[in-house]
Amino acid sequence: MLETTNSGRFQVQEPIPAPVWAVGYALLDYWQAQYPGRITISLDTLYESEFVKLFMIGKADLEAVLLSLQEANYIELHRSVQPYQIVLL
């Protein structure tokens, strides 16, 4: 994550994204720990969560994870009316 520059300083590099299924598995575990018994959470809540900070992923990378989880029928994304929701299946 750090690279030494010619001036002897360090430059922070863009992290290599974690595999989609590793993030997906961690998300399901995080969900159970933070929101026990809930089947829906707000997409904005997830965007602003410690989970996103832990994996150092932006919205685009998180969207890719969520779409993969939706295609595998683990979640549904509801984006017809705000606040947008994620439904755990």
XYZ file of C-alpha atoms in Angstrom:
89
model
C 0.000 0.000 0.000
C 2.992 2.307 0.455
C 5.618 2.997 -2.160
C 8.888 4.815 -1.618
C 9.387 7.796 -3.924
C 12.709 9.082 -5.268
C 12.743 11.757 -2.550
C 12.622 9.124 0.208
C 8.992 9.803 1.051
C 6.120 7.387 0.911
C 3.191 7.509 -1.446
C -0.056 5.711 -0.673
C -1.076 3.436 -3.518
C -4.579 2.446 -4.516
C -5.243 -0.892 -2.779
C -5.893 -3.987 -4.841
C -9.618 -4.723 -4.477
C -10.484 -7.762 -2.417
C -12.192 -10.589 -4.302
C -15.927 -10.031 -4.684
C -16.851 -13.197 -2.797
C -14.514 -12.402 0.100
C -16.195 -9.008 0.491
C -19.609 -10.637 0.061
C -18.935 -13.193 2.784
C -17.607 -10.476 5.091
C -20.681 -8.353 4.363
C -23.025 -11.141 5.411
C -21.035 -11.647 8.613
C -20.986 -7.877 9.279
C -24.738 -7.696 8.667
C -25.451 -10.430 11.204
C -23.209 -8.748 13.793
C -24.431 -5.166 13.302
C -28.069 -5.707 12.352
C -29.153 -8.987 13.974
C -32.644 -10.013 13.014
C -33.035 -7.326 10.348
C -33.643 -8.382 6.768
C -33.281 -4.888 5.271
C -30.796 -2.075 5.654
C -30.478 1.238 3.882
C -27.947 1.361 1.078
C -26.789 4.760 2.396
C -26.169 3.191 5.810
C -23.888 0.643 4.193
C -22.096 3.308 2.121
C -21.278 5.213 5.322
C -20.392 2.170 7.431
C -17.149 0.986 8.953
C -17.442 -2.028 6.664
C -16.709 0.097 3.590
C -13.810 1.780 5.361
C -12.368 -1.575 6.406
C -12.173 -2.790 2.819
C -11.232 0.667 1.490
C -13.761 0.348 -1.301
C -15.766 3.038 -2.983
C -19.333 3.003 -4.182
C -18.463 1.463 -7.544
C -16.636 -1.496 -5.975
C -19.395 -1.972 -3.418
C -21.982 -1.873 -6.199
C -20.105 -4.654 -8.013
C -20.183 -6.788 -4.851
C -23.876 -6.116 -4.292
C -24.756 -6.927 -7.904
C -22.845 -10.221 -7.666
C -24.659 -11.079 -4.442
C -27.966 -10.213 -6.062
C -27.224 -12.396 -9.094
C -26.473 -15.285 -6.712
C -29.776 -14.653 -4.859
C -28.237 -13.689 -1.522
C -29.686 -10.168 -1.551
C -32.110 -7.970 -3.470
C -31.500 -4.316 -4.185
C -34.592 -2.123 -4.006
C -34.046 1.174 -5.771
C -37.527 2.275 -6.752
C -38.084 4.658 -3.797
C -35.541 6.280 -1.495
C -34.106 5.362 0.899
C -32.806 2.534 -1.255
C -32.736 -0.785 0.560
C -30.764 -4.004 0.565
C -32.829 -7.071 1.421
C -31.128 -10.138 2.811
C -32.665 -13.291 1.351
